[in-house]
PDB file of C-alpha atoms in Angstrom:
ATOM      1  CA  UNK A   1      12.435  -7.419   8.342  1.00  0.00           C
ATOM      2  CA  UNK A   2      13.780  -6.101  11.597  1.00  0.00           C
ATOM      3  CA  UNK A   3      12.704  -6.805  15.546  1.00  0.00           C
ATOM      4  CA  UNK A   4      12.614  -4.444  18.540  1.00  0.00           C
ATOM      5  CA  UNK A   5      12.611  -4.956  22.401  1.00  0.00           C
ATOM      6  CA  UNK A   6       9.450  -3.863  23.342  1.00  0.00           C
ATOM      7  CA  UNK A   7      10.881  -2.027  26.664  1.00  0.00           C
ATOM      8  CA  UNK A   8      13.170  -0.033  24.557  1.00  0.00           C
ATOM      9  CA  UNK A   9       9.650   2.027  23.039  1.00  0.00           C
ATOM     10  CA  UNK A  10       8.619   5.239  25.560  1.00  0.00           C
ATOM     11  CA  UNK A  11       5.282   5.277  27.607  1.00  0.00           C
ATOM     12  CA  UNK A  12       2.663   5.448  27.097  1.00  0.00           C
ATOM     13  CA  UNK A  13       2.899   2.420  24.100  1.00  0.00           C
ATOM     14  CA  UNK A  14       0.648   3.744  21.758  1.00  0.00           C
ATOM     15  CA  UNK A  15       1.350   3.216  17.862  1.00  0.00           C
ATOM     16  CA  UNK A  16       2.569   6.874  17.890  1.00  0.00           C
ATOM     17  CA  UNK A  17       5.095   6.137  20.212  1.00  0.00           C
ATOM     18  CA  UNK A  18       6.031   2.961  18.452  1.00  0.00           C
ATOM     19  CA  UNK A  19       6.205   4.740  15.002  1.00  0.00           C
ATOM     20  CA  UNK A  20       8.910   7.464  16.551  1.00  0.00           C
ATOM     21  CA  UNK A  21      10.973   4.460  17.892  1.00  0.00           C
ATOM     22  CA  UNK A  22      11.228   2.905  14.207  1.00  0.00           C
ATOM     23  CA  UNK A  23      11.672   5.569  12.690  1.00  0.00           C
ATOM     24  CA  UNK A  24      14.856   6.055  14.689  1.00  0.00           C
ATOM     25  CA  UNK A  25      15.855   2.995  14.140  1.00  0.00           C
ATOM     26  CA  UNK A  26      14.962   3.248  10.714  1.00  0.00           C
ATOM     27  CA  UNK A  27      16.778   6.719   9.927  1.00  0.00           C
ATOM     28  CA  UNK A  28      13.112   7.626   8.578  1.00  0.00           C
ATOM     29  CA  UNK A  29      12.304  11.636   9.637  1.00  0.00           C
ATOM     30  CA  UNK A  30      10.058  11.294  12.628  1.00  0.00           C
ATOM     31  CA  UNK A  31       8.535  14.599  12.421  1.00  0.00           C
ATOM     32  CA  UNK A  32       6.379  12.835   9.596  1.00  0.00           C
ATOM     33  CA  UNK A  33       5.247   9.471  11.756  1.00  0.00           C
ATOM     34  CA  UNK A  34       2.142  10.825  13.285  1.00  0.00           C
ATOM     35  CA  UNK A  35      -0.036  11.254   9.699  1.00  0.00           C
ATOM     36  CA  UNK A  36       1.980  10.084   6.554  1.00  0.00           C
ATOM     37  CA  UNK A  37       3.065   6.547   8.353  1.00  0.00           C
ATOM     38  CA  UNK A  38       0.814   3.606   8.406  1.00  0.00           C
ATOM     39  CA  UNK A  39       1.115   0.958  11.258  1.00  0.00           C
ATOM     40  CA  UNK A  40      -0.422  -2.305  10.230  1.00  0.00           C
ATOM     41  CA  UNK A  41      -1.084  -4.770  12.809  1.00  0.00           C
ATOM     42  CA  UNK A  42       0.064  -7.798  10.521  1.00  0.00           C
ATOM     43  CA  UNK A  43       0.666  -8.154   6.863  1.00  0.00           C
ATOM     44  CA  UNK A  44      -3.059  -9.409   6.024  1.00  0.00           C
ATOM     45  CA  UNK A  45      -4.617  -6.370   8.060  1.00  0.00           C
ATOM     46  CA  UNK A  46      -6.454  -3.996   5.582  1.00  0.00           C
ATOM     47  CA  UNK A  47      -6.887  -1.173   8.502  1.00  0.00           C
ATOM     48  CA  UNK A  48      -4.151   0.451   9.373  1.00  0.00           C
ATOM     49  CA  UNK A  49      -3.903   1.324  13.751  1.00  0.00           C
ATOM     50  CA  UNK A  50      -5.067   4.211  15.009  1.00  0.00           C
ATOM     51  CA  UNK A  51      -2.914   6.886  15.928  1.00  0.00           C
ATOM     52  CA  UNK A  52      -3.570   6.953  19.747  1.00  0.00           C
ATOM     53  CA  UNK A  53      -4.147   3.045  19.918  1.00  0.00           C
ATOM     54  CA  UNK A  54      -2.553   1.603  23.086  1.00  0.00           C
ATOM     55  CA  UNK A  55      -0.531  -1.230  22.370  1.00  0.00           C
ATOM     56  CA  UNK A  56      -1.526  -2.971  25.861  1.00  0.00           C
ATOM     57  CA  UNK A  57      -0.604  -6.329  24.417  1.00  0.00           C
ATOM     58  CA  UNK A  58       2.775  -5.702  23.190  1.00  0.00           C
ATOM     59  CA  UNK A  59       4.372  -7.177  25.900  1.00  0.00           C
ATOM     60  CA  UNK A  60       4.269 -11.428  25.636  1.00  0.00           C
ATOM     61  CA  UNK A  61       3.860 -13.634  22.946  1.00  0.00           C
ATOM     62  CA  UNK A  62       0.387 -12.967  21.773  1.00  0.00           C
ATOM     63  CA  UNK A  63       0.903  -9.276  20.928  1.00  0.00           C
ATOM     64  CA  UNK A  64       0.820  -7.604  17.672  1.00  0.00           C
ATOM     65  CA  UNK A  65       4.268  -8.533  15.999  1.00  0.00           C
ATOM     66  CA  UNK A  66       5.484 -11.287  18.252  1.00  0.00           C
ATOM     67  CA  UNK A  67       5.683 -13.685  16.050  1.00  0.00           C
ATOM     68  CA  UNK A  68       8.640 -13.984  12.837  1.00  0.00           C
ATOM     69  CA  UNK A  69       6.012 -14.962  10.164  1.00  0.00           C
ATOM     70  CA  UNK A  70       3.635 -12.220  11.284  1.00  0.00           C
ATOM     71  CA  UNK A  71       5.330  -9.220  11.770  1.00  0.00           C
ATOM     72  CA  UNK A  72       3.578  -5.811  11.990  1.00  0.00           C
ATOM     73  CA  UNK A  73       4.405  -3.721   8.817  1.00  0.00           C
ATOM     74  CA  UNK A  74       5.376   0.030   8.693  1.00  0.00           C
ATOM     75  CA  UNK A  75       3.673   1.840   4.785  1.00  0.00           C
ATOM     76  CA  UNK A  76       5.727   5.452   4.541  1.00  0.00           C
ATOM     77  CA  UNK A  77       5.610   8.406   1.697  1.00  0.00           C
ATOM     78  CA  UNK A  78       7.898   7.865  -0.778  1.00  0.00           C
ATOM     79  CA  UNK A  79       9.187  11.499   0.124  1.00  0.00           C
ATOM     80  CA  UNK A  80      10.854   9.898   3.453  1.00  0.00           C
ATOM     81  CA  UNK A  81      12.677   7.079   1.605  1.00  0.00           C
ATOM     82  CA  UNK A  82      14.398   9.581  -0.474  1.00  0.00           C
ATOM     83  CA  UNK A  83      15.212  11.681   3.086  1.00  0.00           C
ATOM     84  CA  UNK A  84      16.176   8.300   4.357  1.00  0.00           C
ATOM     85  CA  UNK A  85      19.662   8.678   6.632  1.00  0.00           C
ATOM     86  CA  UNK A  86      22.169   6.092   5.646  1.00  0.00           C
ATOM     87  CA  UNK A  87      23.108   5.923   9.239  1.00  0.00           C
ATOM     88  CA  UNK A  88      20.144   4.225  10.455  1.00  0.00           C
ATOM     89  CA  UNK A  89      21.149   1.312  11.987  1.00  0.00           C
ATOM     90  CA  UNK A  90      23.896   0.125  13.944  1.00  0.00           C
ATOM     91  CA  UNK A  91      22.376  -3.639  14.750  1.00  0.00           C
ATOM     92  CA  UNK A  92      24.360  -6.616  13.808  1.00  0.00           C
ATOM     93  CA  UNK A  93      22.384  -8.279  11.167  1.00  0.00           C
ATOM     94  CA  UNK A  94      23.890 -11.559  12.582  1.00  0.00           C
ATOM     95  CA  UNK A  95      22.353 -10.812  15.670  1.00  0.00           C
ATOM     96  CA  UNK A  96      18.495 -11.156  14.214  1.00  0.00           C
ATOM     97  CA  UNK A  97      17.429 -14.917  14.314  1.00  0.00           C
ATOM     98  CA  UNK A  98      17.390 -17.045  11.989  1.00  0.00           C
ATOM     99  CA  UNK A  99      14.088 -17.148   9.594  1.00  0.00           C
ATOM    100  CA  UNK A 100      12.896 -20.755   9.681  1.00  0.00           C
ATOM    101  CA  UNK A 101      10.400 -20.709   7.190  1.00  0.00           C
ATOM    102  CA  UNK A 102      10.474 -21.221   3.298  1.00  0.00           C
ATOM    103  CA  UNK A 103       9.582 -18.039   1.268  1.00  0.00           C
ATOM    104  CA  UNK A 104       6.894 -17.612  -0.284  1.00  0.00           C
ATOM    105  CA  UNK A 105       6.202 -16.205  -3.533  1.00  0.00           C
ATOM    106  CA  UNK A 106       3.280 -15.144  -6.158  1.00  0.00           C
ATOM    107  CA  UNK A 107       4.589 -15.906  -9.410  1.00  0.00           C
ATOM    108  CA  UNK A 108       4.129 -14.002 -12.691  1.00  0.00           C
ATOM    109  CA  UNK A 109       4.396 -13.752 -16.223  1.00  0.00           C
ATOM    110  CA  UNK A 110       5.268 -10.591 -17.955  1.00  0.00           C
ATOM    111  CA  UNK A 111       3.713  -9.389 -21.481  1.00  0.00           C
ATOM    112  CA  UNK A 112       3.354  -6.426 -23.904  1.00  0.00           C
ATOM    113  CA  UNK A 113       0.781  -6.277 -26.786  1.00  0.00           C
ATOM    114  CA  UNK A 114       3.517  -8.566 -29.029  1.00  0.00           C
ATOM    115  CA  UNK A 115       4.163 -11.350 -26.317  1.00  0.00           C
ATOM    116  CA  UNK A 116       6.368 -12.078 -23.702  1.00  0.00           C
ATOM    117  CA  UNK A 117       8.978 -10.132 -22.569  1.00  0.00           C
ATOM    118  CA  UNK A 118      11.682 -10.540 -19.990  1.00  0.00           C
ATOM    119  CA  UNK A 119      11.156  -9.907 -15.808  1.00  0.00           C
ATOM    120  CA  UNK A 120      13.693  -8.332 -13.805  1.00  0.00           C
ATOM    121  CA  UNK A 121      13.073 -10.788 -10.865  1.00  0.00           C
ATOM    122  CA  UNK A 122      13.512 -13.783 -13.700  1.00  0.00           C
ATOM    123  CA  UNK A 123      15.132 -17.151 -12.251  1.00  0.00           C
ATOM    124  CA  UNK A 124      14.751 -19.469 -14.921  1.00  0.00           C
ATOM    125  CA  UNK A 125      17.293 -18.985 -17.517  1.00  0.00           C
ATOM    126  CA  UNK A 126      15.250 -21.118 -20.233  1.00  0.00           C
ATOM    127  CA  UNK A 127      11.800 -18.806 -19.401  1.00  0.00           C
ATOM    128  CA  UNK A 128      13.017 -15.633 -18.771  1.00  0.00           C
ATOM    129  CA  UNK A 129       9.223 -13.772 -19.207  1.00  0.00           C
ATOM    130  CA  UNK A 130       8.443 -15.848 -15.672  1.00  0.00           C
ATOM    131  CA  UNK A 131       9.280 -13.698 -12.158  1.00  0.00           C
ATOM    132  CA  UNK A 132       8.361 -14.047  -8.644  1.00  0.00           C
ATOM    133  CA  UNK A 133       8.065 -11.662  -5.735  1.00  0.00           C
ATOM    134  CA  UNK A 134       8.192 -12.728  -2.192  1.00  0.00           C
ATOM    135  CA  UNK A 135       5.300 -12.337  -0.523  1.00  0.00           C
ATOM    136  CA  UNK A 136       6.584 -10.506   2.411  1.00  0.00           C
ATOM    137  CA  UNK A 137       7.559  -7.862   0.059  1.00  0.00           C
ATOM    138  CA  UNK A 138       4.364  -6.720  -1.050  1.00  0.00           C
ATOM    139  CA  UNK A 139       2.618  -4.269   1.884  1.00  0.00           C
ATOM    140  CA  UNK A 140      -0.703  -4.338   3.246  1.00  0.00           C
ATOM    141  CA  UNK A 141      -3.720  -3.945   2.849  1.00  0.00           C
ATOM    142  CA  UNK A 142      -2.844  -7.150   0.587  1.00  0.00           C
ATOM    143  CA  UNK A 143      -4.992  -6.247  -2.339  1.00  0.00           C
ATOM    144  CA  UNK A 144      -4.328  -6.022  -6.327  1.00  0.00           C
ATOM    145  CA  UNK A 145      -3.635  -2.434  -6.631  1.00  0.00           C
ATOM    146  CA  UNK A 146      -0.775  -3.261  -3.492  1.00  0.00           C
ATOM    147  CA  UNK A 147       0.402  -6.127  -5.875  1.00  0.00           C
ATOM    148  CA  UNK A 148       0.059  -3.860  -8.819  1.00  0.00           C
ATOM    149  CA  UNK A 149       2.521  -1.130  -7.119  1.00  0.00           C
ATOM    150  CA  UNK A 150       4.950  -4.296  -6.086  1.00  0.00           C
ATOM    151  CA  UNK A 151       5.568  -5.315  -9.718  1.00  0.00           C
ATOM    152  CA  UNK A 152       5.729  -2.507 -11.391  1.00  0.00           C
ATOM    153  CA  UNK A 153       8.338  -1.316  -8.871  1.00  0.00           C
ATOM    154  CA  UNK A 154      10.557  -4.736  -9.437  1.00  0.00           C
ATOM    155  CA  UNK A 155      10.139  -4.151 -12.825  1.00  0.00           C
ATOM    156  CA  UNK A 156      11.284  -1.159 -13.303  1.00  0.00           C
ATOM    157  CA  UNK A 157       7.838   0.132 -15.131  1.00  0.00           C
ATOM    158  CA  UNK A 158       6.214   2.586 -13.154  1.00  0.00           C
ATOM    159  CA  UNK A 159       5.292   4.554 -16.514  1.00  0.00           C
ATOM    160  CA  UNK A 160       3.358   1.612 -17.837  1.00  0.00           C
ATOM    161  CA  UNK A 161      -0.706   1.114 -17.290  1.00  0.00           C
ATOM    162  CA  UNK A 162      -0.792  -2.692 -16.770  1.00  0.00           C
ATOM    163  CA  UNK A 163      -3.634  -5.232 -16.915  1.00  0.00           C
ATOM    164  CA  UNK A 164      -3.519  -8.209 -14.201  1.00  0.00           C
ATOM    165  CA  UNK A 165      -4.884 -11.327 -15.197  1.00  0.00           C
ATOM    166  CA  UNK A 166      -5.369 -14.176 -12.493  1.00  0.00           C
ATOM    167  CA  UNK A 167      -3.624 -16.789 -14.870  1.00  0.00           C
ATOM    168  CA  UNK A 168      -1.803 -16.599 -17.688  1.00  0.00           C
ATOM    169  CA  UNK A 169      -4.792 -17.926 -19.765  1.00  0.00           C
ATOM    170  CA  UNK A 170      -6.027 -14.022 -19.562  1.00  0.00           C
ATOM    171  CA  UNK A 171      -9.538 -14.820 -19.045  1.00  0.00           C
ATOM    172  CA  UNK A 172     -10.115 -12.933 -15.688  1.00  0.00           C
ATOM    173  CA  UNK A 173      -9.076  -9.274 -14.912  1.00  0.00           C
ATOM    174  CA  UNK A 174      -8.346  -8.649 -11.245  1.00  0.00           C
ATOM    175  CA  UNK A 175      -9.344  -5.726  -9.799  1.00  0.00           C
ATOM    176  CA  UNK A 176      -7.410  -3.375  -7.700  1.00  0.00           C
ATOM    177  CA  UNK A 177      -9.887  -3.728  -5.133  1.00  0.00           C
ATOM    178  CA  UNK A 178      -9.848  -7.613  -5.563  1.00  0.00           C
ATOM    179  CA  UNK A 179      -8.504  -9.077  -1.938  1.00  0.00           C
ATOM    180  CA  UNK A 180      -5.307 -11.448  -1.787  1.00  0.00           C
ATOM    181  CA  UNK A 181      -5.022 -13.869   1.015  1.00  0.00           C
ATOM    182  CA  UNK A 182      -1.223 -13.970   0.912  1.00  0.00           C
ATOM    183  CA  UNK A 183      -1.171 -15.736   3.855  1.00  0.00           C
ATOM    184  CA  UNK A 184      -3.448 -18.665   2.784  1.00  0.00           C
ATOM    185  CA  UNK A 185      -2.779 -21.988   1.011  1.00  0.00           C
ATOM    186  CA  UNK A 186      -4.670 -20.475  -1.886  1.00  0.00           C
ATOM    187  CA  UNK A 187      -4.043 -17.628  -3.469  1.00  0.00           C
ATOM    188  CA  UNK A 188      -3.803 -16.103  -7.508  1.00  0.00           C
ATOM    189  CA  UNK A 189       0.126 -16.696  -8.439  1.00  0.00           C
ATOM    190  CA  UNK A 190       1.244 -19.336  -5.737  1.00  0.00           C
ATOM    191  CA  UNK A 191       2.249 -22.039  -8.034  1.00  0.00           C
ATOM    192  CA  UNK A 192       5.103 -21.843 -10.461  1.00  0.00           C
ATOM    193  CA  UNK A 193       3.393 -23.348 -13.009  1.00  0.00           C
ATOM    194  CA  UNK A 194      -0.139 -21.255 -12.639  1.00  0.00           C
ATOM    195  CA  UNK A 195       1.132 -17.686 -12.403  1.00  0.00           C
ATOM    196  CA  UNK A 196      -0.922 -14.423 -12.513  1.00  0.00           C
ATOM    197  CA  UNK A 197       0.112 -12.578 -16.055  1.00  0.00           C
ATOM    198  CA  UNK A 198       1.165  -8.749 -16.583  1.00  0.00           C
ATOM    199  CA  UNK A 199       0.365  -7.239 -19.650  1.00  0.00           C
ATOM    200  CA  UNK A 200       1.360  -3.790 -20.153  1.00  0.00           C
ATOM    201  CA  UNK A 201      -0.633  -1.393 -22.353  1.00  0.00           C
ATOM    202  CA  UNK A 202       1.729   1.178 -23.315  1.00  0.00           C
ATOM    203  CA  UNK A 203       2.910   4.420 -21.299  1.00  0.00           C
ATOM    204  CA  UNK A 204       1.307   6.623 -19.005  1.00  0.00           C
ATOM    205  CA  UNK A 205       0.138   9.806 -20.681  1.00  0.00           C
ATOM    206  CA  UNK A 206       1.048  12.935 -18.927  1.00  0.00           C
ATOM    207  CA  UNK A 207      -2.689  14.062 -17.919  1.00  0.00           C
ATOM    208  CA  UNK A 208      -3.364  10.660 -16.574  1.00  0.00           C
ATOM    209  CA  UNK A 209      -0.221   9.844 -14.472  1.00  0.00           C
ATOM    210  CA  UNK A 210      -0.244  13.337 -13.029  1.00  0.00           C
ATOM    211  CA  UNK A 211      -3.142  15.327 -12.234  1.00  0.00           C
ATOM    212  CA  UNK A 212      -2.866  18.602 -11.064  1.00  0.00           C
ATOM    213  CA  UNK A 213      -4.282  19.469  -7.395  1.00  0.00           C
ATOM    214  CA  UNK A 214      -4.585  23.151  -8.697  1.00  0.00           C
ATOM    215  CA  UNK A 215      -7.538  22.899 -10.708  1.00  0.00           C
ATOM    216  CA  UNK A 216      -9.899  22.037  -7.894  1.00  0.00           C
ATOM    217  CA  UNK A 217     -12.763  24.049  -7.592  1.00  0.00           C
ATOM    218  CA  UNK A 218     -11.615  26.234  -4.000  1.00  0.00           C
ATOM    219  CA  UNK A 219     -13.638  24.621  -0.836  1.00  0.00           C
ATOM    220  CA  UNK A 220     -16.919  26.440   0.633  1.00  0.00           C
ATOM    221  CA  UNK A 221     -16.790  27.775   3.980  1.00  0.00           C
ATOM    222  CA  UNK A 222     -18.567  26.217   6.473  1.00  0.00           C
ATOM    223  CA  UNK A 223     -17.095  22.482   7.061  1.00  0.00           C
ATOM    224  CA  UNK A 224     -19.517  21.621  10.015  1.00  0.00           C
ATOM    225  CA  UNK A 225     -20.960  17.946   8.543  1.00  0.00           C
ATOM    226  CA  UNK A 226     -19.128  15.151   9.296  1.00  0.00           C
ATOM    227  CA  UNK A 227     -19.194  11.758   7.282  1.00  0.00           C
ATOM    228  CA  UNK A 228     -18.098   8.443   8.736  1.00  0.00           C
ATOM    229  CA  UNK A 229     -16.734   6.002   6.313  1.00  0.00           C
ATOM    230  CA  UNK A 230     -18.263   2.323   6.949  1.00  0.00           C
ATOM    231  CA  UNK A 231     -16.736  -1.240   6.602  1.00  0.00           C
ATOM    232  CA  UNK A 232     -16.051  -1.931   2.674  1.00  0.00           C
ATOM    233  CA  UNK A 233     -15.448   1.541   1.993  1.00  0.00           C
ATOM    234  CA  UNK A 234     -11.634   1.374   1.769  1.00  0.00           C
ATOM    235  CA  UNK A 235     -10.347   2.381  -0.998  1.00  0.00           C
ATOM    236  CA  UNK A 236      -6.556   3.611  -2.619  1.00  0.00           C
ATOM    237  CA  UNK A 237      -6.801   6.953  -4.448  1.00  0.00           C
ATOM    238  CA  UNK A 238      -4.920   6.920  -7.965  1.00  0.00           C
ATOM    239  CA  UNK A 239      -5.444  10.692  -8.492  1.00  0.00           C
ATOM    240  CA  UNK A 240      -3.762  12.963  -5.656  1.00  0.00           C
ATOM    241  CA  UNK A 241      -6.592  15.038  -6.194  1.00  0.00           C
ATOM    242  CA  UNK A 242      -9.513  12.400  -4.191  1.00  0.00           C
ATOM    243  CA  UNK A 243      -8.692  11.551  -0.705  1.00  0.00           C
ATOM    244  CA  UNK A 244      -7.274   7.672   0.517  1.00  0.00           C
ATOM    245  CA  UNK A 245     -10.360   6.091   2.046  1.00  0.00           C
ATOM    246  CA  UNK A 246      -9.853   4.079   4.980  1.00  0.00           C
ATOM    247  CA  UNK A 247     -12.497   2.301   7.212  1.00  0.00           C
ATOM    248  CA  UNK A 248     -13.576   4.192  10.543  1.00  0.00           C
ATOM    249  CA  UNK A 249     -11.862   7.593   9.305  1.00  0.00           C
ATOM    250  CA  UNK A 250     -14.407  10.888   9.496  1.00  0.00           C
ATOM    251  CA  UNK A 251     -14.564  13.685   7.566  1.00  0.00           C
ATOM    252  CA  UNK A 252     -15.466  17.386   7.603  1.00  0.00           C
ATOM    253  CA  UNK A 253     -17.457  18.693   4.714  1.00  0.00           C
ATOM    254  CA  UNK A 254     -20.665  21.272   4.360  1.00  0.00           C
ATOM    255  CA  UNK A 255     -22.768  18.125   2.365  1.00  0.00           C
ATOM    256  CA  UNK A 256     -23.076  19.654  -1.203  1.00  0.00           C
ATOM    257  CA  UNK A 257     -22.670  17.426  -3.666  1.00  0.00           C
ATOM    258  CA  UNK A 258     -20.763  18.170  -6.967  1.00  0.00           C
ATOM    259  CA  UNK A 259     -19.275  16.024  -9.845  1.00  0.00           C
ATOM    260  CA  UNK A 260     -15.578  16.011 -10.630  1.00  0.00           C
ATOM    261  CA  UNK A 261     -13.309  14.464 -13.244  1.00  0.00           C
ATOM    262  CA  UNK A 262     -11.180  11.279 -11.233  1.00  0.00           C
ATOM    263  CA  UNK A 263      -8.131   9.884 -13.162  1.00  0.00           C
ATOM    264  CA  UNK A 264      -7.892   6.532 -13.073  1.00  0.00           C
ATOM    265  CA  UNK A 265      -5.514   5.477 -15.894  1.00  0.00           C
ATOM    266  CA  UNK A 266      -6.018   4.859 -18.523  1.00  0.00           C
ATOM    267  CA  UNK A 267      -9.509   6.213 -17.990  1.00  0.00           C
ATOM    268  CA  UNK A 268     -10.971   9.438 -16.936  1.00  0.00           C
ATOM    269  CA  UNK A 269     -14.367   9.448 -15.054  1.00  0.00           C
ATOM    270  CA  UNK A 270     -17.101  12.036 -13.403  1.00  0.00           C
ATOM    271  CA  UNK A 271     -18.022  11.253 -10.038  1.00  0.00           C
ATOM    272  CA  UNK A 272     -20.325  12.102  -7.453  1.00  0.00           C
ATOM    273  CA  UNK A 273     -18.485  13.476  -4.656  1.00  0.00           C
ATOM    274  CA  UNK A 274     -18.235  15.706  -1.944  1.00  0.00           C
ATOM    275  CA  UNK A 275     -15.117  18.604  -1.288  1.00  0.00           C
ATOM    276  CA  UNK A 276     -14.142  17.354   2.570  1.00  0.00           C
ATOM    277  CA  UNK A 277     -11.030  17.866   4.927  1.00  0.00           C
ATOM    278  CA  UNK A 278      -9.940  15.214   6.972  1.00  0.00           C
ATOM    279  CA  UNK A 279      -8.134  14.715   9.793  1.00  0.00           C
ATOM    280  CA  UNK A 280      -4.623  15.439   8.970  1.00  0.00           C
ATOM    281  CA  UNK A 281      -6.089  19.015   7.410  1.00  0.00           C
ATOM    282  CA  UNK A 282      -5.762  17.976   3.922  1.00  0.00           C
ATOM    283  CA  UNK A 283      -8.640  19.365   1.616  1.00  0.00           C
ATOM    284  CA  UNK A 284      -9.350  16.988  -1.082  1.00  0.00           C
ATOM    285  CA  UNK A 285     -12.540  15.467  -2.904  1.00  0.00           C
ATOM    286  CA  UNK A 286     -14.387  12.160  -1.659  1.00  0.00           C
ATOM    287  CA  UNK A 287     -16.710   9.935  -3.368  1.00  0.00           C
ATOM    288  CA  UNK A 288     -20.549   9.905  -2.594  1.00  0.00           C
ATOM    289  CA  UNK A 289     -22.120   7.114  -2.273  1.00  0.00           C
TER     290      UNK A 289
END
């Protein structure tokens, strides 16, 4: 976690403007800000800010990010951490105050299909299968599939297709989709002794963890329809080939309807869906209805 003086960000504040500054700071490639980065307002926002959003309230103690225990949160491609400068920074890190609050953590147990197995983020040295991730770790929108991406980068598995149960009992699958109020009193893996269980179920195959862009059917000419995606429509792509939803977002397409194969390991589905470009330019498919 890292603050900023707010004066010390160029007119006009406006996320873009804000997203150049850490960036900066961050030794992140700014060139990239404007579409691949995602400015959340707070950890337990599901939308990421618009673009061109002035940030009239940045100023004060109300504004998005003034407080410690809500900070704003930055999502960037992958590409840019590997680009990453090492000279990012010069701040002190003694110089950032103090954090006053205890962590918090969602707790888990790790399987395969012949029982436990060891976590990477184990603390117990008499139950090694139980880990814990910080809650502060795992970015927005704070859903299962974010949670999903969290663990299996701690441990060290992201060639595994996983199953998330809610307890370790293994009665109820979470969705990806499935919400989690990380900021609440209540939520699935907040108690040592009731956390959510990880079972993996074997290795990515090559045509599911990697679907090829290339064999998409060309678009039609003609782009002049535009489709506005409604509250409850977000949703995370697993195949690069189907476009990220996200609520509020419009896209270009000429209406026709066509079914495609979406990978969604360990299965592979057909879909209803529509060949569309949205706003960044980027032609992909998108599901109808």
């Amino acid at each position: 976690m890292y603050c900023i003086l707010s004066r010390s960000i160029a007119p006009p504040r406006t996320v873009a403007s804000l997203k150049r500054h850490i960036c900066r700071i961050e030794g992140f490639e700014p060139s990239g800000s404007d579409i691949s980065y995602k400015l959340y307002s707070s950890l337990s926002e599901k939308v990421p800010l618009e673009h061109s959003t002035h940030l009239s309230r940045l100023r004060g103690d109300r504004g998005p990010g003034s407080s410690e225990t809500d900070p704003m949160a930055l999502m960037i491609e992958m590409s840019a951490v590997e680009k990453r400068s090492t000279a990012a920074s010069t701040l002190d890190p003694k110089t950032l105050p103090e954090w006053s609050d205890e962590p918090r953590y969602v707790y888990y147990r790790v399987y395969d299909q012949d029982g436990d197995v060891a976590s990477k983020t184990s603390f117990n040295k008499v139950d090694l299968s139980l880990g814990r991730l910080d809650t502060l770790s795992i970015p927005p929108p704070h859903n299962v599939s974010s949670l999903r991406s969290r663990l299996l980068q701690a441990e060290e598995a992201s060639n595994q297709v996983v199953q998330i149960f809610e307890d370790d009992c293994g009665e109820t699958i979470m969705n990806d989709a499935d919400a989690l109020p990380l900021s609440s009193a209540d939520y699935p893996g907040i108690k040592e002794d009731e956390p959510i269980a990880v079972v993996y179920q074997g290795e990515k195959s090559a045509s599911t963890s990697q679907p090829k862009i290339s064999a998409l059917p060309q678009p039609p000419p003609g782009f002049s329809k535009q489709i506005k995606l409604l509250p409850g429509c977000d949703w995370k792509s697993p195949d690069p080939a189907w476009h990220d939803l996200t609520v509020g977002e419009i896209f270009q397409t000429n209406g026709v309807v066509r079914t495609q194969t979406l990978h969604m390991a360990p299965s592979v589905q057909e879909r209803p869906c529509y060949m569309a470009k949205n706003s960044a330019g980027k032609q992909a498919l998108v599901i109808s209805g």
